[in-house]
Amino acid sequence: MTELVHTRADLARFRSAYPGTVAVVMTMGALHEGHETLLRAARERADHVIVTIFVNPLQFGPTEDFDRYPRTLETDLEVCRRAGADLVFAPAVADMYPGGAPAVRVNPGPLGEDLEGASRPGFFHGVLTVVLKLLQLTRPDLAFFGEKDYQQLTLVRRMCRDLDVPVEVVGVPTVRERDGLALSSRNRYLSTAERAVALSLSRALAAGVAAAGEGHDAAAVLTAAQAAFGVGGSGARLDYLVLTDPDLEPGPVRGPARLLVAAWVGETRLIDNAPVQLDPAG
Ligand code: PAF
């Protein structure tokens, strides 16, 4: 049985009745198979699973798609039921931010200004602020996040470590369509032609992973990924394609690494990433 609550008082009432291990899966709704995989992973590890559904205005820039962001509560609830969630917390903006937009926000540090943060100023301040609030409200033992939003996952881990938030952050691998496209709530904005163009992202990652598998160094892996993306000619507008340390730390890359890509396809901004194993001797 999946209960739906909208207020923090109702959330607290259900939460305090849960014995054992509690997991949270935070979402902005528009749930797809990728979220369902997160929920099932949470279900396997925890006695109780709480899903939060909240389109967080703090993480949308003035020109971004807050109003356009899909709101599909009824179908989201079906996904939560199917995956065995115990509780769905879907607050209104006024419930999350009763005093209006908060003056005090979590500062993500330098990594928050890089990659996604470079294109979306204030984005990670908004993400980490709502994640911290939702962690306080749900008080989970475990919090599950998709690797699809790899920089977000890295920053959430870092916030919990740096601010001593007592929760285990669990990353769950990206779910893909058969042709490689990473599942994302934003894929629904793509036309058929744009969807074909969007494959440049996963194609670039696959080429990078393959080049690393053949023993190529970091520079050659990046070149292979760029060529497969079709820089300048794929129809997608590349924002970044980078090969970094798996913790997104600056410095030389060798051994386990992460290849990350972001690009515009028409009006839609897509991101993707993959683990890459480079020669540790580099
Ligand atoms: O990944 C998302 O859907 C959001 O950034 C999150 C973590 C739910 C915070 O609003």
Short mmCIF file of C-alpha atoms and ligand atoms in Angstrom, two decimals:
data_model
loop_
_atom_site.label_atom_id
_atom_site.label_comp_id
_atom_site.label_asym_id
_atom_site.label_seq_id
_atom_site.Cartn_x
_atom_site.Cartn_y
_atom_site.Cartn_z
CA MET A 1 0.00 0.00 0.00
CA THR A 2 1.46 3.38 -1.07
CA GLU A 3 0.26 6.39 0.93
CA LEU A 4 0.29 9.90 -0.52
CA VAL A 5 0.88 12.91 1.74
CA HIS A 6 1.31 16.58 0.88
CA THR A 7 2.24 18.22 4.19
CA ARG A 8 5.29 17.92 6.39
CA ALA A 9 3.02 17.15 9.40
CA ASP A 10 1.58 14.09 7.61
CA LEU A 11 5.04 13.05 6.46
CA ALA A 12 6.30 13.24 10.07
CA ARG A 13 3.36 11.16 11.30
CA PHE A 14 4.04 8.31 8.83
CA ARG A 15 7.83 8.58 9.21
CA SER A 16 7.75 8.21 12.99
CA ALA A 17 5.75 4.98 12.65
CA TYR A 18 8.39 3.31 10.46
CA PRO A 19 10.63 0.86 12.33
CA GLY A 20 13.82 -0.45 10.70
CA THR A 21 15.70 0.95 7.73
CA VAL A 22 14.20 3.82 5.75
CA ALA A 23 15.29 4.81 2.23
CA VAL A 24 14.41 7.94 0.32
CA VAL A 25 14.27 8.43 -3.45
CA MET A 26 14.01 12.12 -4.32
CA THR A 27 12.40 13.03 -7.63
CA MET A 28 10.76 15.89 -9.49
CA GLY A 29 8.08 13.50 -10.77
CA ALA A 30 7.55 12.55 -14.43
CA LEU A 31 8.73 9.14 -13.27
CA HIS A 32 10.11 6.68 -15.82
CA GLU A 33 11.83 3.32 -15.78
CA GLY A 34 15.04 4.95 -14.49
CA HIS A 35 13.20 6.13 -11.36
CA GLU A 36 11.53 2.74 -11.06
CA THR A 37 14.99 1.15 -10.98
CA LEU A 38 15.97 3.54 -8.17
CA LEU A 39 12.84 2.60 -6.25
CA ARG A 40 13.48 -1.10 -6.67
CA ALA A 41 17.09 -0.70 -5.54
CA ALA A 42 15.82 1.17 -2.48
CA ARG A 43 13.18 -1.50 -1.84
CA GLU A 44 15.88 -4.18 -1.79
CA ARG A 45 17.92 -2.42 0.88
CA ALA A 46 15.29 -0.83 3.12
CA ASP A 47 12.25 -1.82 5.19
CA HIS A 48 10.43 1.36 4.13
CA VAL A 49 10.78 3.49 1.01
CA ILE A 50 9.74 7.13 0.85
CA VAL A 51 9.53 8.86 -2.55
CA THR A 52 9.53 12.64 -2.73
CA ILE A 53 7.95 14.36 -5.72
CA PHE A 54 8.67 18.05 -5.84
CA VAL A 55 9.50 20.30 -8.78
CA ASN A 56 11.97 22.53 -6.98
CA PRO A 57 11.77 26.14 -8.22
CA LEU A 58 15.18 26.94 -6.65
CA GLN A 59 17.01 24.84 -9.24
CA PHE A 60 15.45 26.44 -12.31
CA GLY A 61 17.05 29.49 -13.89
CA PRO A 62 14.92 32.40 -15.16
CA THR A 63 15.01 31.06 -18.73
CA GLU A 64 14.53 27.41 -17.79
CA ASP A 65 11.51 25.16 -17.98
CA PHE A 66 9.94 25.32 -14.45
CA ASP A 67 6.43 25.94 -15.78
CA ARG A 68 6.87 23.55 -18.68
CA TYR A 69 8.32 20.78 -16.47
CA PRO A 70 5.94 17.79 -16.69
CA ARG A 71 3.66 17.23 -13.68
CA THR A 72 2.15 13.75 -13.84
CA LEU A 73 1.21 12.83 -10.26
CA GLU A 74 -1.37 10.14 -11.12
CA THR A 75 0.99 8.12 -13.33
CA ASP A 76 3.85 8.77 -10.90
CA LEU A 77 1.78 7.18 -8.14
CA GLU A 78 1.25 4.09 -10.30
CA VAL A 79 5.02 3.76 -10.73
CA CYS A 80 5.51 4.14 -6.95
CA ARG A 81 2.85 1.53 -6.23
CA ARG A 82 4.32 -0.90 -8.75
CA ALA A 83 7.78 -0.54 -7.24
CA GLY A 84 6.46 -1.03 -3.69
CA ALA A 85 7.06 2.44 -2.23
CA ASP A 86 5.46 2.96 1.18
CA LEU A 87 5.00 6.69 1.09
CA VAL A 88 4.96 9.49 -1.46
CA PHE A 89 5.61 13.00 -0.17
CA ALA A 90 4.43 15.55 -2.76
CA PRO A 91 4.50 18.96 -1.06
CA ALA A 92 3.39 22.26 -2.54
CA VAL A 93 6.02 24.98 -2.97
CA ALA A 94 4.54 26.82 0.04
CA ASP A 95 5.01 23.71 2.17
CA MET A 96 8.65 23.34 1.26
CA TYR A 97 9.44 27.04 1.47
CA PRO A 98 6.91 28.50 3.92
CA GLY A 99 8.99 31.66 4.32
CA GLY A 100 9.40 32.13 0.58
CA ALA A 101 12.62 31.43 -1.31
CA PRO A 102 15.24 30.73 1.38
CA ALA A 103 17.93 33.37 1.97
CA VAL A 104 20.26 30.70 3.39
CA ARG A 105 21.28 28.05 0.84
CA VAL A 106 23.84 25.26 0.64
CA ASN A 107 26.99 26.42 -1.13
CA PRO A 108 28.20 23.58 -3.39
CA GLY A 109 31.77 24.95 -3.51
CA PRO A 110 33.91 25.16 -6.67
CA LEU A 111 32.49 21.98 -8.25
CA GLY A 112 29.09 23.66 -8.17
CA GLU A 113 30.35 26.28 -10.63
CA ASP A 114 31.80 23.77 -13.09
CA LEU A 115 30.17 21.63 -15.87
CA GLU A 116 26.39 21.87 -15.23
CA GLY A 117 27.00 24.74 -12.83
CA ALA A 118 28.84 26.74 -15.49
CA SER A 119 25.80 26.70 -17.77
CA ARG A 120 23.24 26.90 -15.00
CA PRO A 121 24.31 29.46 -12.36
CA GLY A 122 22.79 28.72 -8.94
CA PHE A 123 21.56 25.30 -10.06
CA PHE A 124 23.48 23.25 -7.48
CA HIS A 125 22.76 25.74 -4.69
CA GLY A 126 19.09 25.00 -5.40
CA VAL A 127 19.58 21.24 -5.70
CA LEU A 128 21.65 20.83 -2.53
CA THR A 129 19.35 23.10 -0.54
CA VAL A 130 16.26 21.06 -1.37
CA VAL A 131 18.11 17.76 -0.96
CA LEU A 132 19.28 18.79 2.52
CA LYS A 133 15.77 19.91 3.45
CA LEU A 134 14.26 16.65 2.19
CA LEU A 135 16.87 14.66 4.11
CA GLN A 136 15.93 16.55 7.30
CA LEU A 137 12.23 15.98 6.69
CA THR A 138 12.41 12.29 5.74
CA ARG A 139 15.32 11.29 8.07
CA PRO A 140 16.39 8.30 5.94
CA ASP A 141 19.18 5.80 6.56
CA LEU A 142 19.76 5.53 2.81
CA ALA A 143 19.26 7.99 -0.05
CA PHE A 144 19.25 6.72 -3.66
CA PHE A 145 20.32 8.91 -6.59
CA GLY A 146 20.79 8.05 -10.26
CA GLU A 147 24.27 8.13 -11.79
CA LYS A 148 22.65 9.82 -14.79
CA ASP A 149 22.98 13.11 -12.87
CA TYR A 150 26.54 12.30 -11.95
CA GLN A 151 27.65 15.75 -10.82
CA GLN A 152 24.55 15.98 -8.62
CA LEU A 153 25.30 12.57 -7.09
CA THR A 154 28.92 13.61 -6.46
CA LEU A 155 27.89 16.88 -4.83
CA VAL A 156 25.22 15.22 -2.67
CA ARG A 157 27.86 12.74 -1.44
CA ARG A 158 30.26 15.58 -0.75
CA MET A 159 27.62 17.65 1.07
CA CYS A 160 26.71 14.69 3.30
CA ARG A 161 30.40 14.08 4.06
CA ASP A 162 31.34 17.74 4.58
CA LEU A 163 28.27 18.61 6.66
CA ASP A 164 28.10 15.31 8.59
CA VAL A 165 24.64 14.37 7.34
CA PRO A 166 24.02 10.88 8.74
CA VAL A 167 22.84 9.09 5.60
CA GLU A 168 24.35 6.58 3.18
CA VAL A 169 24.18 7.98 -0.35
CA VAL A 170 23.73 5.17 -2.89
CA GLY A 171 24.36 5.72 -6.63
CA VAL A 172 22.36 3.63 -9.11
CA PRO A 173 23.58 3.06 -12.72
CA THR A 174 21.79 4.83 -15.57
CA VAL A 175 18.97 3.02 -17.34
CA ARG A 176 19.12 3.24 -21.15
CA GLU A 177 16.86 2.57 -24.10
CA ARG A 178 17.99 -0.30 -26.31
CA ASP A 179 19.73 2.13 -28.68
CA GLY A 180 21.70 3.70 -25.81
CA LEU A 181 19.67 6.85 -25.06
CA ALA A 182 19.77 7.50 -21.30
CA LEU A 183 16.28 7.70 -19.79
CA SER A 184 15.38 11.23 -18.75
CA SER A 185 12.19 13.11 -18.00
CA ARG A 186 13.32 15.61 -20.63
CA ASN A 187 13.32 13.00 -23.45
CA ARG A 188 9.58 13.58 -23.80
CA TYR A 189 10.36 17.03 -25.25
CA LEU A 190 12.25 15.49 -28.20
CA SER A 191 10.65 15.12 -31.62
CA THR A 192 11.38 11.90 -33.52
CA ALA A 193 14.11 13.66 -35.49
CA GLU A 194 15.61 15.19 -32.32
CA ARG A 195 15.55 11.84 -30.57
CA ALA A 196 17.76 10.44 -33.34
CA VAL A 197 20.13 13.42 -32.92
CA ALA A 198 20.18 12.87 -29.14
CA LEU A 199 21.92 9.54 -29.69
CA SER A 200 25.15 11.52 -30.32
CA LEU A 201 25.58 11.73 -26.54
CA SER A 202 25.51 8.00 -25.78
CA ARG A 203 27.42 7.30 -29.00
CA ALA A 204 30.24 9.59 -27.83
CA LEU A 205 30.36 7.85 -24.46
CA ALA A 206 30.38 4.38 -26.02
CA ALA A 207 33.26 5.38 -28.32
CA GLY A 208 35.25 6.74 -25.36
CA VAL A 209 34.66 3.59 -23.31
CA ALA A 210 35.69 1.43 -26.28
CA ALA A 211 38.87 3.46 -26.87
CA ALA A 212 39.81 3.09 -23.19
CA GLY A 213 39.13 -0.65 -23.48
CA GLU A 214 41.63 -0.79 -26.34
CA GLY A 215 44.27 0.73 -24.04
CA HIS A 216 44.26 4.31 -25.39
CA ASP A 217 45.28 7.16 -23.10
CA ALA A 218 43.03 9.97 -21.83
CA ALA A 219 43.67 12.31 -24.80
CA ALA A 220 42.89 9.58 -27.35
CA VAL A 221 39.76 8.52 -25.44
CA LEU A 222 38.50 12.10 -25.56
CA THR A 223 39.33 12.43 -29.26
CA ALA A 224 37.41 9.21 -30.01
CA ALA A 225 34.42 10.46 -28.04
CA GLN A 226 34.46 13.85 -29.82
CA ALA A 227 34.64 12.18 -33.23
CA ALA A 228 31.70 9.90 -32.40
CA PHE A 229 29.67 12.85 -31.11
CA GLY A 230 30.22 14.45 -34.49
CA VAL A 231 31.29 17.83 -33.09
CA GLY A 232 29.91 20.55 -35.34
CA GLY A 233 27.99 18.16 -37.56
CA SER A 234 25.70 16.00 -35.43
CA GLY A 235 22.80 18.44 -35.14
CA ALA A 236 23.34 18.55 -31.37
CA ARG A 237 25.10 21.60 -29.89
CA LEU A 238 27.86 20.41 -27.59
CA ASP A 239 28.18 22.17 -24.23
CA TYR A 240 30.94 19.99 -22.75
CA LEU A 241 32.54 16.61 -23.25
CA VAL A 242 35.12 15.93 -20.55
CA LEU A 243 37.08 13.05 -19.09
CA THR A 244 37.65 13.51 -15.37
CA ASP A 245 38.52 11.84 -12.12
CA PRO A 246 35.54 9.75 -10.81
CA ASP A 247 35.09 12.20 -7.91
CA LEU A 248 35.22 15.11 -10.41
CA GLU A 249 38.41 16.37 -8.77
CA PRO A 250 40.71 18.45 -10.99
CA GLY A 251 44.05 17.00 -12.04
CA PRO A 252 45.48 14.29 -14.29
CA VAL A 253 43.18 11.38 -15.11
CA ARG A 254 44.35 7.78 -14.94
CA GLY A 255 42.81 4.49 -13.76
CA PRO A 256 39.06 4.77 -13.07
CA ALA A 257 37.64 7.92 -14.71
CA ARG A 258 34.32 9.42 -15.82
CA LEU A 259 33.36 10.69 -19.24
CA LEU A 260 30.63 13.35 -19.08
CA VAL A 261 28.73 15.04 -21.87
CA ALA A 262 26.10 17.78 -22.12
CA ALA A 263 24.48 19.05 -25.30
CA TRP A 264 21.49 20.91 -26.61
CA VAL A 265 19.19 19.08 -28.97
CA GLY A 266 16.82 21.74 -30.26
CA GLU A 267 15.47 23.46 -27.15
CA THR A 268 16.26 20.52 -24.87
CA ARG A 269 19.46 20.24 -22.83
CA LEU A 270 20.57 16.63 -22.27
CA ILE A 271 23.35 15.17 -20.14
CA ASP A 272 24.90 11.73 -19.93
CA ASN A 273 28.03 10.06 -18.55
CA ALA A 274 29.80 6.73 -18.29
CA PRO A 275 32.56 5.14 -16.25
CA VAL A 276 35.81 4.67 -18.14
CA GLN A 277 38.73 2.49 -17.11
CA LEU A 278 42.07 4.00 -18.17
CA ASP A 279 45.48 2.44 -17.74
CA PRO A 280 46.43 3.23 -14.06
CA ALA A 281 50.05 3.83 -15.18
CA GLY A 282 48.58 6.43 -17.59
O1 PAF B 1 17.43 14.80 -9.73
C1 PAF B 1 16.38 15.40 -9.48
O2 PAF B 1 15.28 15.01 -9.89
C2 PAF B 1 16.43 16.66 -8.60
O3 PAF B 1 17.57 17.41 -8.85
C3 PAF B 1 16.28 16.34 -7.10
C4 PAF B 1 17.44 15.52 -6.56
C5 PAF B 1 14.98 15.61 -6.84
C6 PAF B 1 16.26 17.66 -6.29
O4 PAF B 1 15.20 18.46 -6.70
#
